[in-house]
mmCIF file of C-alpha atoms and ligand atoms in Angstrom:
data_model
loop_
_atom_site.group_PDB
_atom_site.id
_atom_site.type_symbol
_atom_site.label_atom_id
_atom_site.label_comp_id
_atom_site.label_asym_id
_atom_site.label_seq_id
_atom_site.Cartn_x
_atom_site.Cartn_y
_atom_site.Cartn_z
ATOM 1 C CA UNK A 201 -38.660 -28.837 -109.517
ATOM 2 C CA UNK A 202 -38.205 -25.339 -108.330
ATOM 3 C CA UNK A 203 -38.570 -22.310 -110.482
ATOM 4 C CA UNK A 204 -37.167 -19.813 -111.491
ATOM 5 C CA UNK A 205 -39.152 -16.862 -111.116
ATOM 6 C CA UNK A 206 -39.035 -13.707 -113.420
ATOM 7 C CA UNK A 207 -40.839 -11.158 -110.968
ATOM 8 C CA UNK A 208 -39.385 -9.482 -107.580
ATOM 9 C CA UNK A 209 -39.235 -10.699 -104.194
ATOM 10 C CA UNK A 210 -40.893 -7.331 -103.779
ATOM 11 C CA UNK A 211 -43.854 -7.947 -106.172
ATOM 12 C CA UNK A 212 -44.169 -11.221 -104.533
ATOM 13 C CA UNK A 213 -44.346 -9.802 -100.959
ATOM 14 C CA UNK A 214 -41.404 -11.407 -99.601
ATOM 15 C CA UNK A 215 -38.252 -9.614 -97.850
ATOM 16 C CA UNK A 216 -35.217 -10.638 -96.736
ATOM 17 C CA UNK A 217 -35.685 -11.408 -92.235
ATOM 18 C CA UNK A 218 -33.245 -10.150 -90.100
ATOM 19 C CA UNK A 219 -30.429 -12.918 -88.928
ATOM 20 C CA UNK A 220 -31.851 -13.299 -85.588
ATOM 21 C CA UNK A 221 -35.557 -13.960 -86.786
ATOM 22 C CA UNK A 222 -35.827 -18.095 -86.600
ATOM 23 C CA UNK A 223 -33.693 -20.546 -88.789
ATOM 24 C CA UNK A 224 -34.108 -23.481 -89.851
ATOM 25 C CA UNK A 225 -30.633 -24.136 -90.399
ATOM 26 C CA UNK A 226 -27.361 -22.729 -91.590
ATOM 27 C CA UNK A 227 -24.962 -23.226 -94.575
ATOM 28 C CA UNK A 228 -21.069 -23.672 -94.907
ATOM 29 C CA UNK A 229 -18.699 -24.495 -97.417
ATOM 30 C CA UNK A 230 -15.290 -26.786 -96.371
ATOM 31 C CA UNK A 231 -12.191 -24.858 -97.014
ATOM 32 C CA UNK A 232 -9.515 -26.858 -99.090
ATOM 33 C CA UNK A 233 -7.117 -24.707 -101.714
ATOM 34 C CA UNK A 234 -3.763 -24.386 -100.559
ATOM 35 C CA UNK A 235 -3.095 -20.839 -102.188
ATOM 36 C CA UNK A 236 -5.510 -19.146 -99.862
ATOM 37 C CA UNK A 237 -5.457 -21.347 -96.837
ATOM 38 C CA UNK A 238 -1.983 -22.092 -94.856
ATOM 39 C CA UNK A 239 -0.574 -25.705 -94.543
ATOM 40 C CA UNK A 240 -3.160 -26.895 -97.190
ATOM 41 C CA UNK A 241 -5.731 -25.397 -95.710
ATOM 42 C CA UNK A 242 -5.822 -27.902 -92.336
ATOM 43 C CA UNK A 243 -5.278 -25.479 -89.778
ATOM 44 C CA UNK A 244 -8.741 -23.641 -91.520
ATOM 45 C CA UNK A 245 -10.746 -26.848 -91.557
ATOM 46 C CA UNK A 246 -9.948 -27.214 -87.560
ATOM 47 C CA UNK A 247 -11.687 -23.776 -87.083
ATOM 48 C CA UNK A 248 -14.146 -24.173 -89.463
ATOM 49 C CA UNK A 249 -15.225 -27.352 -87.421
ATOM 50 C CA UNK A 250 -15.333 -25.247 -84.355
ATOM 51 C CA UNK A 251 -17.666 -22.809 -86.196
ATOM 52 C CA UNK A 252 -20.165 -25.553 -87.481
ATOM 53 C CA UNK A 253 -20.159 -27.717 -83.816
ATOM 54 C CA UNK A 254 -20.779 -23.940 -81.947
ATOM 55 C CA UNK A 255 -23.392 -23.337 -84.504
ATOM 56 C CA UNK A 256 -25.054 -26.334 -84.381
ATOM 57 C CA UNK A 257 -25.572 -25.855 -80.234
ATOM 58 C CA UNK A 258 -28.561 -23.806 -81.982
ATOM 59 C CA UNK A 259 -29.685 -25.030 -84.684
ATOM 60 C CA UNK A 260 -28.738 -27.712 -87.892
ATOM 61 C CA UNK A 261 -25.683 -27.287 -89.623
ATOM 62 C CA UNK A 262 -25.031 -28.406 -93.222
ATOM 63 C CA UNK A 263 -21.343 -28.190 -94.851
ATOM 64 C CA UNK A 264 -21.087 -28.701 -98.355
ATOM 65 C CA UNK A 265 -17.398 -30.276 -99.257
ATOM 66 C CA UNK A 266 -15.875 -30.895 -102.286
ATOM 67 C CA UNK A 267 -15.663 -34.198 -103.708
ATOM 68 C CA UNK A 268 -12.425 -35.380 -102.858
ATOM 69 C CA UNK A 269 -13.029 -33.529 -99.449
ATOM 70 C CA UNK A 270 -16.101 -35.186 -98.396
ATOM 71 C CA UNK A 271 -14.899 -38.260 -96.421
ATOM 72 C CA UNK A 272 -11.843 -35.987 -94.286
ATOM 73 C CA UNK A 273 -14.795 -33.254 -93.755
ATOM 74 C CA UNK A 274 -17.201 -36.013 -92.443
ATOM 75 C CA UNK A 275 -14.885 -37.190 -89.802
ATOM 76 C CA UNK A 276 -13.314 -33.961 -88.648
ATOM 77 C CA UNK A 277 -16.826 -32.111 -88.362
ATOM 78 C CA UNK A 278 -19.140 -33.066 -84.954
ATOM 79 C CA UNK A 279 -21.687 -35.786 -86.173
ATOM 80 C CA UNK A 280 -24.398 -33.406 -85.371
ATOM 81 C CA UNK A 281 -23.125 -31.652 -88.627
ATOM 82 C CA UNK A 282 -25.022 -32.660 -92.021
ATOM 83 C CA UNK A 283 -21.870 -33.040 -94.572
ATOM 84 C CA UNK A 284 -23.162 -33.007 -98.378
ATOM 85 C CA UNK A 285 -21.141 -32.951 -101.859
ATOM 86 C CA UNK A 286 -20.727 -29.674 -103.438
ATOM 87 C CA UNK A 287 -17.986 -28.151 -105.873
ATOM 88 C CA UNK A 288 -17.105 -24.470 -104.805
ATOM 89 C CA UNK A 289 -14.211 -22.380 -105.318
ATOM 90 C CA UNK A 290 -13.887 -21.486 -102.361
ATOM 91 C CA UNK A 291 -15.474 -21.755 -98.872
ATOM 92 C CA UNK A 292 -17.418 -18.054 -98.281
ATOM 93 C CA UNK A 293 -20.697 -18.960 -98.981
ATOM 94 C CA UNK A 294 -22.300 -15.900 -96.913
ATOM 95 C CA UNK A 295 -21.184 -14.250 -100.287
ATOM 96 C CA UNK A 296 -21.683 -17.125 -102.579
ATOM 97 C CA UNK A 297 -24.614 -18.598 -101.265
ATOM 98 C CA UNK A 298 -28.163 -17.627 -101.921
ATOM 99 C CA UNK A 299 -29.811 -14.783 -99.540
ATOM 100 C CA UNK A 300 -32.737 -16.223 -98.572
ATOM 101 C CA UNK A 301 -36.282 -14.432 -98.322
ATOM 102 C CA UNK A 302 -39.612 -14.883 -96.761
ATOM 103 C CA UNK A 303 -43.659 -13.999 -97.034
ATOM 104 C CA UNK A 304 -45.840 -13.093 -93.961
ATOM 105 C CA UNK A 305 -47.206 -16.492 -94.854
ATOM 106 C CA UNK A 306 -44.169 -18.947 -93.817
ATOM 107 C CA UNK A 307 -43.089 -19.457 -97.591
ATOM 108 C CA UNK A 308 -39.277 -19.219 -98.467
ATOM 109 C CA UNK A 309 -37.461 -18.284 -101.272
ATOM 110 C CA UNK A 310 -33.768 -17.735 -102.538
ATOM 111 C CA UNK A 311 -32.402 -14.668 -104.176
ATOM 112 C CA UNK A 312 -29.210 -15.717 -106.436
ATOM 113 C CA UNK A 313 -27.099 -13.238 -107.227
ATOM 114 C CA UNK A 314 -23.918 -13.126 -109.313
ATOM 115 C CA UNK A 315 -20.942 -13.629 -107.791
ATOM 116 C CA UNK A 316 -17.611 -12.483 -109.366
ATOM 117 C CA UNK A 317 -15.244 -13.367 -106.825
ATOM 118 C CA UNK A 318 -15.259 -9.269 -105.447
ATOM 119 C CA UNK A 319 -14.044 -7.359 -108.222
ATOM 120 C CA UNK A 320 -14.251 -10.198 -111.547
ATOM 121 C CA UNK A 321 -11.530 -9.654 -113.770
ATOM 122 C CA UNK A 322 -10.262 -6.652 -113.417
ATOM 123 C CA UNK A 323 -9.791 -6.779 -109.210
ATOM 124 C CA UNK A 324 -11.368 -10.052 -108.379
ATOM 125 C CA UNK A 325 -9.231 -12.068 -105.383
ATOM 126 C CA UNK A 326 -9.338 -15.560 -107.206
ATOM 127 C CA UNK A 327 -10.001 -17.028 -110.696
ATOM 128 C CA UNK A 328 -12.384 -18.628 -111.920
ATOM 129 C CA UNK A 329 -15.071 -18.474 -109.523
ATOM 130 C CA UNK A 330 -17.192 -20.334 -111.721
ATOM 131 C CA UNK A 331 -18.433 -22.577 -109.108
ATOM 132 C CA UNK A 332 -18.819 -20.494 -106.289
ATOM 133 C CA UNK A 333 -21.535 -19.093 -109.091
ATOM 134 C CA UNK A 334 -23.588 -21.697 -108.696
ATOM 135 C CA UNK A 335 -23.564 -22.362 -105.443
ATOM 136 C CA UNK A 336 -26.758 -20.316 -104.769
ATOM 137 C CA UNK A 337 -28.486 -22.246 -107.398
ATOM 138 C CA UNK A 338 -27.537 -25.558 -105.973
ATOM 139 C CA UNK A 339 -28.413 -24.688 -101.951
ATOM 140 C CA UNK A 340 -32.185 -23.279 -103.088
ATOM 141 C CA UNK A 341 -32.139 -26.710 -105.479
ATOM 142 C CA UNK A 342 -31.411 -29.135 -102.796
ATOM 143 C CA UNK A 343 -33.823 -26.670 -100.465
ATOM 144 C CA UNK A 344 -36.538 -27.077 -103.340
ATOM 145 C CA UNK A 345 -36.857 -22.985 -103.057
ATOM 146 C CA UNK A 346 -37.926 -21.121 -105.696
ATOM 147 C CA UNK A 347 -35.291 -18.634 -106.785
ATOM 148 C CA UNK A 348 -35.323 -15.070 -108.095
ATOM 149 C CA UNK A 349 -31.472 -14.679 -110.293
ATOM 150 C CA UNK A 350 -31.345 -10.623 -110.958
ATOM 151 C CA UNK A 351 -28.890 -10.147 -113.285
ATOM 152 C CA UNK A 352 -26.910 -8.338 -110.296
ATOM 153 C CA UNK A 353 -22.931 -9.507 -108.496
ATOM 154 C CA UNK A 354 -23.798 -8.993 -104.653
ATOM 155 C CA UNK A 355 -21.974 -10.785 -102.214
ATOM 156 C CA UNK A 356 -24.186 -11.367 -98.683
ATOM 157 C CA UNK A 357 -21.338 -9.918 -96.602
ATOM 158 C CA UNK A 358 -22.143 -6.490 -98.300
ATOM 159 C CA UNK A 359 -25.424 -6.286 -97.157
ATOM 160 C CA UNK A 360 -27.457 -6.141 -93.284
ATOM 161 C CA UNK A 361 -30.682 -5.996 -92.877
ATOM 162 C CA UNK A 362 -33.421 -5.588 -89.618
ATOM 163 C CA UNK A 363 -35.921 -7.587 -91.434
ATOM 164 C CA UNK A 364 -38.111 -4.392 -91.067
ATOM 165 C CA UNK A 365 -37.530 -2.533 -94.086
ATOM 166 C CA UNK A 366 -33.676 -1.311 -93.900
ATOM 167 C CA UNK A 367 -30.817 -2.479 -95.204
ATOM 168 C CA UNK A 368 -27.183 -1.195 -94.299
ATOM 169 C CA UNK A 369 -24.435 -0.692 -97.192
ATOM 170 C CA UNK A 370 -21.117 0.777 -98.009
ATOM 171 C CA UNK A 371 -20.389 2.806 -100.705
ATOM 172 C CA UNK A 372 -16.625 1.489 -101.342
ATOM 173 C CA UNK A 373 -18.905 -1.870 -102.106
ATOM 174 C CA UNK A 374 -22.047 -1.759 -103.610
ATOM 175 C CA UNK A 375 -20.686 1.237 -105.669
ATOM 176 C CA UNK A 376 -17.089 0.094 -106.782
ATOM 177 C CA UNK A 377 -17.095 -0.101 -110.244
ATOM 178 C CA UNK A 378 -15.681 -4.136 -109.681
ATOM 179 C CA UNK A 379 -19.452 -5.170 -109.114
ATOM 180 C CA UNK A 380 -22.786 -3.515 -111.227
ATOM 181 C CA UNK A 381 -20.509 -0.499 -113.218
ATOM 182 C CA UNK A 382 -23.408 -0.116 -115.421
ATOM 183 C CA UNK A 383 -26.303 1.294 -112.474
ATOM 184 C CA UNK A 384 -25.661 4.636 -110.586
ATOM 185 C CA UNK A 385 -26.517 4.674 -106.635
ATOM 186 C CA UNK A 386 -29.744 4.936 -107.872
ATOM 187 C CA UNK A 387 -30.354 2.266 -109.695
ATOM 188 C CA UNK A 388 -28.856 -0.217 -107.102
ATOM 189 C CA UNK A 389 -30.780 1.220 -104.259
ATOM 190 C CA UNK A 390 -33.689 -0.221 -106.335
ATOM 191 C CA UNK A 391 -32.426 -3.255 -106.960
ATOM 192 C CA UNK A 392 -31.971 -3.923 -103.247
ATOM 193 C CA UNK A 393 -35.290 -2.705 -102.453
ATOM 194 C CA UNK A 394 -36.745 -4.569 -105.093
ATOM 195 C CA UNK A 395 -35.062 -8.062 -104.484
ATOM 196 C CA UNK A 396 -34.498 -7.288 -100.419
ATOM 197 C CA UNK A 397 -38.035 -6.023 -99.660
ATOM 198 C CA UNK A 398 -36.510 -2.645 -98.074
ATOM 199 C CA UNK A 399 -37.860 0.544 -98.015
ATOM 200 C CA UNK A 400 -34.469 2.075 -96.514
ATOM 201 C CA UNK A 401 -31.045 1.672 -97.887
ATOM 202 C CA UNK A 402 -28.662 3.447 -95.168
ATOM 203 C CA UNK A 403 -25.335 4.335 -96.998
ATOM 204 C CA UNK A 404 -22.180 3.801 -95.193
ATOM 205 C CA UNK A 405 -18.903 5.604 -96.633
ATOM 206 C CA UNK A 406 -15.826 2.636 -96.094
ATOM 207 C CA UNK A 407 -15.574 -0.703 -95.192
ATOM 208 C CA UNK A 408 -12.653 -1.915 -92.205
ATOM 209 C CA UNK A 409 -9.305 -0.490 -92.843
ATOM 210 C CA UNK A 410 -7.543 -3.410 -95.349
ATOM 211 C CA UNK A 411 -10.379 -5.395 -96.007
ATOM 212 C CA UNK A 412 -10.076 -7.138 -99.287
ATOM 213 C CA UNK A 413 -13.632 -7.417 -99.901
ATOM 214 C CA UNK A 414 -13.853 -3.826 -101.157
ATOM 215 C CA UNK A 415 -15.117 -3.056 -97.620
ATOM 216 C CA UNK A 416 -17.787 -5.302 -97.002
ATOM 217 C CA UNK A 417 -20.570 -3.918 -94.004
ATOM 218 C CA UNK A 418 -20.727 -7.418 -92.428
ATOM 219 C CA UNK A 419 -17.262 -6.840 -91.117
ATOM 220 C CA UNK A 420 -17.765 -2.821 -89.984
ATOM 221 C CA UNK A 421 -21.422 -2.825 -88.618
ATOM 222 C CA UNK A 422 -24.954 -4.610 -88.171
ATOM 223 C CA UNK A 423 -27.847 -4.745 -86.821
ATOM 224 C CA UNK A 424 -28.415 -6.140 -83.751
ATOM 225 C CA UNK A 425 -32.187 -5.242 -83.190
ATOM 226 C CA UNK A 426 -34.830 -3.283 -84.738
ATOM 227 C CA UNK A 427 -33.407 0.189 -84.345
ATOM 228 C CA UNK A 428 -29.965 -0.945 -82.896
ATOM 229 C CA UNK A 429 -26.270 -1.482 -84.636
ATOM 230 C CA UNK A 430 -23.179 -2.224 -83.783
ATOM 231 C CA UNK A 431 -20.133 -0.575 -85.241
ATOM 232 C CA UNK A 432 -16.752 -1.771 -84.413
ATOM 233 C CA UNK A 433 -14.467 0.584 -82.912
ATOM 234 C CA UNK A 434 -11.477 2.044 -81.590
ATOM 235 C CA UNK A 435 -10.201 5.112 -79.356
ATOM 236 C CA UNK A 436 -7.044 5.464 -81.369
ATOM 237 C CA UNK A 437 -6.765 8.726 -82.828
ATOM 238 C CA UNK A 438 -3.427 7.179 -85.385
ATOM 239 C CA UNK A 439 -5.024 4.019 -85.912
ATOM 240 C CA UNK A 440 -6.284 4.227 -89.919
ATOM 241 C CA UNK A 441 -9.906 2.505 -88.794
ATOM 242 C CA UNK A 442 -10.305 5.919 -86.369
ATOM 243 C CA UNK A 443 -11.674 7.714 -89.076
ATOM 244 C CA UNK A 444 -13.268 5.105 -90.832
ATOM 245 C CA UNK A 445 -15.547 4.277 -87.348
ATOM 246 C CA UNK A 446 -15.499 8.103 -87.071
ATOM 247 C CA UNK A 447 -17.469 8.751 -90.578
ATOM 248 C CA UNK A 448 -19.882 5.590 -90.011
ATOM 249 C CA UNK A 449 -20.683 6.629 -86.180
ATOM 250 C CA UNK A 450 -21.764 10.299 -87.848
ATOM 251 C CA UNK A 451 -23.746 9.212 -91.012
ATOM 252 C CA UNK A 452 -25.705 6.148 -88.193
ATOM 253 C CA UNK A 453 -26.471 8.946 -85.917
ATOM 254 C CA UNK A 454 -28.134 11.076 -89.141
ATOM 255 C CA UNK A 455 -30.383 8.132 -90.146
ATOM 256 C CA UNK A 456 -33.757 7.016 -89.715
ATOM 257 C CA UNK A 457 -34.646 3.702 -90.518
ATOM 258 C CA UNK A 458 -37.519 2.613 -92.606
ATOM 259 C CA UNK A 459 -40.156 3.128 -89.522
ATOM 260 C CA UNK A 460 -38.470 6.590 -89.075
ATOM 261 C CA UNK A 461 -36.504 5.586 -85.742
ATOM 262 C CA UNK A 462 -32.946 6.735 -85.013
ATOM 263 C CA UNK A 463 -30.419 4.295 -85.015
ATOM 264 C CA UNK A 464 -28.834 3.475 -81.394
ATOM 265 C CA UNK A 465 -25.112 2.381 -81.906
ATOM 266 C CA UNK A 466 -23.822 0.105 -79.861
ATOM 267 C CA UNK A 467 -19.349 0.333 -80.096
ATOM 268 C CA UNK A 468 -17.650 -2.754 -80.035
ATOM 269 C CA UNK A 469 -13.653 -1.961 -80.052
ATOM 270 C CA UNK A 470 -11.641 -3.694 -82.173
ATOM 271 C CA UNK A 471 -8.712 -5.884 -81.120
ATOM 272 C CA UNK A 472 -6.091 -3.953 -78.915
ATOM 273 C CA UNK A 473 -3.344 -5.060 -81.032
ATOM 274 C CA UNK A 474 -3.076 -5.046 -85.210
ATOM 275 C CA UNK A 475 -3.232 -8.141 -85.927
ATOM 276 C CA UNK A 476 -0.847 -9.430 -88.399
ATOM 277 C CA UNK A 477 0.279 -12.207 -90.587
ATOM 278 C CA UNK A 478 3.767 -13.917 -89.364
ATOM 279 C CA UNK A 479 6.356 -15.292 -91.924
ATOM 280 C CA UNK A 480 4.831 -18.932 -90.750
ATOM 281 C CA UNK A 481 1.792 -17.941 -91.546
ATOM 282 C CA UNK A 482 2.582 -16.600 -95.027
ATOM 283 C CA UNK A 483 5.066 -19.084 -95.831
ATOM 284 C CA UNK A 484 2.399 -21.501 -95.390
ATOM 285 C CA UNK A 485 0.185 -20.113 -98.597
ATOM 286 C CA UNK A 486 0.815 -21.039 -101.908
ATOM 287 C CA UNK A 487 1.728 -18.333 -104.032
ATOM 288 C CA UNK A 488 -0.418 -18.592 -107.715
ATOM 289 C CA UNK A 489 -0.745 -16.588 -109.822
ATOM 290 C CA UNK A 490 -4.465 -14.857 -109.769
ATOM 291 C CA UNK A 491 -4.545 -15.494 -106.062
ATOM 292 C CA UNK A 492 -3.882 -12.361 -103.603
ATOM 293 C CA UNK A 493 -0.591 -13.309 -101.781
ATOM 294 C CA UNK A 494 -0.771 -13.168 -98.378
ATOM 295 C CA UNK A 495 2.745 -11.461 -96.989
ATOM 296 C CA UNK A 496 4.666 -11.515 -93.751
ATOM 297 C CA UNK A 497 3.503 -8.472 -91.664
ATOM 298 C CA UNK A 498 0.373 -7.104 -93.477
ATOM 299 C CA UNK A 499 -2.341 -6.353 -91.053
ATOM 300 C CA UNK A 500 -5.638 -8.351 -91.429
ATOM 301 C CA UNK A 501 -9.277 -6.793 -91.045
ATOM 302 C CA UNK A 502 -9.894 -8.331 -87.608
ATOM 303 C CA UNK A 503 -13.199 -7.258 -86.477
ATOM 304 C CA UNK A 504 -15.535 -8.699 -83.664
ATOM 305 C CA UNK A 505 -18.485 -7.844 -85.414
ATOM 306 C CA UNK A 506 -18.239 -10.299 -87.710
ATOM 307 C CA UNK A 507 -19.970 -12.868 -85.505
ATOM 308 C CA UNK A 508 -23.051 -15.284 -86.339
ATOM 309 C CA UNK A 509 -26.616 -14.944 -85.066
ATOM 310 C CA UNK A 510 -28.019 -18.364 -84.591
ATOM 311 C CA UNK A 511 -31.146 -20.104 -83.202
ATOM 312 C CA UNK A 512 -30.222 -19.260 -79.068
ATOM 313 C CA UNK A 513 -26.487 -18.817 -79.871
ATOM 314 C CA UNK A 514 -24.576 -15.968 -81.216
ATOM 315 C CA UNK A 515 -20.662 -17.476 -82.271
ATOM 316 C CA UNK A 516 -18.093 -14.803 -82.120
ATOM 317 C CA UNK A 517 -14.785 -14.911 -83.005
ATOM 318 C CA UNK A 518 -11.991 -14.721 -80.208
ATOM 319 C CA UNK A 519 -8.290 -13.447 -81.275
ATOM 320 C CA UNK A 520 -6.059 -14.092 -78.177
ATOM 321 C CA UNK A 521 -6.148 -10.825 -77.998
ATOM 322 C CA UNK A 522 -6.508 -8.546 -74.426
ATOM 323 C CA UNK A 523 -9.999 -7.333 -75.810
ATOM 324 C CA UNK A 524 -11.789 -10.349 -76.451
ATOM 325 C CA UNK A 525 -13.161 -10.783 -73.175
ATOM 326 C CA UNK A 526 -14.464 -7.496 -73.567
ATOM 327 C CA UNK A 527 -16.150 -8.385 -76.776
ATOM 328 C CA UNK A 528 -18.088 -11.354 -75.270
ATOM 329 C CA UNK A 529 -19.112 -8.985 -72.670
ATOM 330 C CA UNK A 530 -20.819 -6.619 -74.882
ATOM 331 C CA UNK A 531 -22.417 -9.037 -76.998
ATOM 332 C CA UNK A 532 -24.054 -10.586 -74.500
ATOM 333 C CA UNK A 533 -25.378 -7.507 -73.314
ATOM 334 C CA UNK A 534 -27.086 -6.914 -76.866
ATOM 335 C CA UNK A 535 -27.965 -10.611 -77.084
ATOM 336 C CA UNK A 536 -29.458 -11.207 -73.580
ATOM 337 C CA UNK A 537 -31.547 -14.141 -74.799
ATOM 338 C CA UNK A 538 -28.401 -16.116 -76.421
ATOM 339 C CA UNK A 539 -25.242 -17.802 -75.077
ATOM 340 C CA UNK A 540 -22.016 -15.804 -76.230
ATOM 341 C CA UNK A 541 -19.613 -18.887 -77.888
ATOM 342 C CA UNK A 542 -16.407 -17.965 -79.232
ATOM 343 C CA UNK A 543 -14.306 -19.814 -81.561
ATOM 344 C CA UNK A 544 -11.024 -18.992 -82.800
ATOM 345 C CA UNK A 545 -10.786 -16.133 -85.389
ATOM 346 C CA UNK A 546 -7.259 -15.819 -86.210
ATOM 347 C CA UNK A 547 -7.086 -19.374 -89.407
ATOM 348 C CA UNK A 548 -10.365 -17.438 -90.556
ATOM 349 C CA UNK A 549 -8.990 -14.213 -90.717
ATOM 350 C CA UNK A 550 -5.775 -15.519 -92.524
ATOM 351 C CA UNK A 551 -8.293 -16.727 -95.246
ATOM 352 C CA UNK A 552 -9.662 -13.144 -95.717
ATOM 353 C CA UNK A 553 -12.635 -12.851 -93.572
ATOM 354 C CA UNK A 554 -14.729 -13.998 -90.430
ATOM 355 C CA UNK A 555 -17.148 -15.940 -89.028
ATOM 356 C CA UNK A 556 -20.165 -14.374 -90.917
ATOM 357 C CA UNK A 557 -18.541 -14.834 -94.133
ATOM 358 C CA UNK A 558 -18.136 -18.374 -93.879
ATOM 359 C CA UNK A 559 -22.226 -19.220 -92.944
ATOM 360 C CA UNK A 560 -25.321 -18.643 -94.267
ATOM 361 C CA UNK A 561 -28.943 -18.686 -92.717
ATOM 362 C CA UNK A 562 -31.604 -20.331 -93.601
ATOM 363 C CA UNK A 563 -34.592 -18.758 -92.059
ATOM 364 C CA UNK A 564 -37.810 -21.201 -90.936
ATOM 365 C CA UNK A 565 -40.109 -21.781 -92.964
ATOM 366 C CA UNK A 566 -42.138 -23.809 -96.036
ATOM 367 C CA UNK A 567 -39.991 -24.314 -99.557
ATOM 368 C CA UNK A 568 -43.390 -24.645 -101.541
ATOM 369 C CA UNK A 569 -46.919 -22.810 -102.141
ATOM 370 C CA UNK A 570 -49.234 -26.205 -101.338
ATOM 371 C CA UNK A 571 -51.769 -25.693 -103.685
HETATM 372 O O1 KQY B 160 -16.422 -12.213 -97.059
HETATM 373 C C1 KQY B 160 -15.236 -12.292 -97.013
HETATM 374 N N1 KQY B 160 -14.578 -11.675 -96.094
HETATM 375 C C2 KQY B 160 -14.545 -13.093 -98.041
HETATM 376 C C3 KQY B 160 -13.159 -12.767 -98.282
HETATM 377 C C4 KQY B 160 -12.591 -13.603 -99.391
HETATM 378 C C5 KQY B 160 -11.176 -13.752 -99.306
HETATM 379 C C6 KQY B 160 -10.603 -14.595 -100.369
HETATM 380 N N2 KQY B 160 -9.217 -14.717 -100.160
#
């Protein structure tokens, strides 16, 4: 039986690899409740599928679906697609799910952290979340990982690493008073670098204009090599995310990362248009109480950089929007050893998030010390 281990991944000499170091596989949960996802959640499942069949072009796939979910998840996903039984909340496991770590000698591990549905009581976006709690603990189970659980609410969307001793944050997240109000900046910059392995926590200020995940970095910039981000973008002075981009672009270009290199910063523009919800679409989502309502022409956090790195593959979302081509283009000039597949962004998006938020990797390597 795995353990439960009291120490740090830190102590232990393990850190958390960058996304595009080798997986063995990756994680998703099946989207199902009607007061988040349109037309009870159907149109969602369809581009969930499409995630989990373009992921699994690179590497194994495993979806975890609710019990009375399992058998319509089995036959829309591709049969490449492992489909187990899991109880979740909700379907977001990249901040659900455990954040997996490794050693220098092939052994893996599973941080689980608490999750509070971003923001608990007081500004959390569903309730309970009870069950998205334990999906960490269940993943590393089935995995037979050993698991590190820090008394600590991070979601995996807040955090990116380059698997060489930096991490990149935002302040609106990690230091909202919704997660960990009882450690300063101070004491959560150890806590990463304890339970990530990094020497270098690089402080963004916010997250994408109208993201409900208290501005989560997956969504606004990452790593995309050793030295190298990306930072989504725009040119438009009286667009709200000018300034945002604006802020980020100067604090990247002031850093050094853990080996003491600047930071190159790669822009990938947003889409052309705002992308909004329609009456449909809103009409579509049960209201309940607890639940953030989705209305008729808010604008949604769309954001190409909230794409997957896989095994040969990176899967990027695509908005039928005049930029998306442009998109592609650019991240397949920063990931000239993959194939650029897009899938479509927009059910996602409705949901409250992207492509990254609804996977999890699950680097290579050995569950168990053998004697
Ligand atoms: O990581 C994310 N973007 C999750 C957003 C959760 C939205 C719940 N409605």
């Amino acid at each position: 039986m795995p353990r439960v281990l009291t120490s740090t991944p830190r102590q232990d000499g393990f850190r958390m690899p960058a996304e595009w170091e080798p997986h063995a596989g990756c994680w998703m949960l099946w989207p199902e409740r009607s007061d988040n996802w349109r037309n009870g959640a159907k149109p969602a499942q369809h581009a969930f599928a499409a995630v989990a069949a373009a992921i699994s072009e690179g590497e194994p796939v495993t979806v975890c679906a609710s019990p009375g979910e399992y058998a319509v998840a089995r036959e829309m996903l591709d049969p490449a697609v492992r489909v187990v039984e899991m109880t979740s909340n909700d379907s977001w496991i990249r901040d659900c799910g455990p954040t997996f770590v490794v050693n220098d000698r092939g052994l893996v591990r599973g941080v689980d952290w608490k999750f509070n549905a971003w923001g608990g009581l007081a500004d959390g976006l569903y309730f309970p979340w009870d069950q998205d709690d334990l999906v960490g603990e269940k993943v590393l189970e089935l995995e037979r990982d050993d698991r590190y659980a820090p008394d600590f609410v991070l979601e995996g969307g807040s955090i990116d690493v380059d698997g060489e001793g930096s991490v990149l944050v935002t302040e609106e997240c990690l230091l909202n008073v919704d997660r960990n109000p009882q450690l300063d900046r101070a004491e959560i910059e150890t806590m990463l670098r304890d339970y990530l392995g990094v020497e270098a926590v690089l402080w963004l200020g916010r997250g994408v204009h109208l993201d409900e995940t208290d501005g989560h970095v997956d969504n606004l910039c990452r790593f995309v090599a050793p030295g190298e981000v990306v930072l989504t973008w725009t040119d438009d002075r009286s667009d709200p995310q000018y300034e945002i981009s604006a802020d980020a672009l100067r604090r990247l270009e002031g850093f050094r990362d853990a080996r003491g290199r600047p930071l190159k910063v790669h822009r990938l523009h947003q889409p052309a248009r705002p992308v909004v919800i329609t009456a449909e679409e809103a009409a579509g989502v049960d209201r309940v109480h607890g639940t953030l309502p989705r209305q008729a022409g808010d604008r949604m956090a769309a954001s190409y950089v909230n794409f997957y790195i896989a095994n040969g593959v990176v899967v990027a979302p695509r908005f039928d929007d005049p930029h998306d081509a442009r998109a592609q283009a650019k991240l397949a000039e920063l990931f000239p050893t993959r194939r650029i597949l897009t899938t479509p962004g927009r059910e996602i998006l409705l949901g409250g998030g992207g492509i990254h938020c609804i996977t999890q990797q699950q680097p290579l390597g050995r569950p168990v010390a053998s004697a």
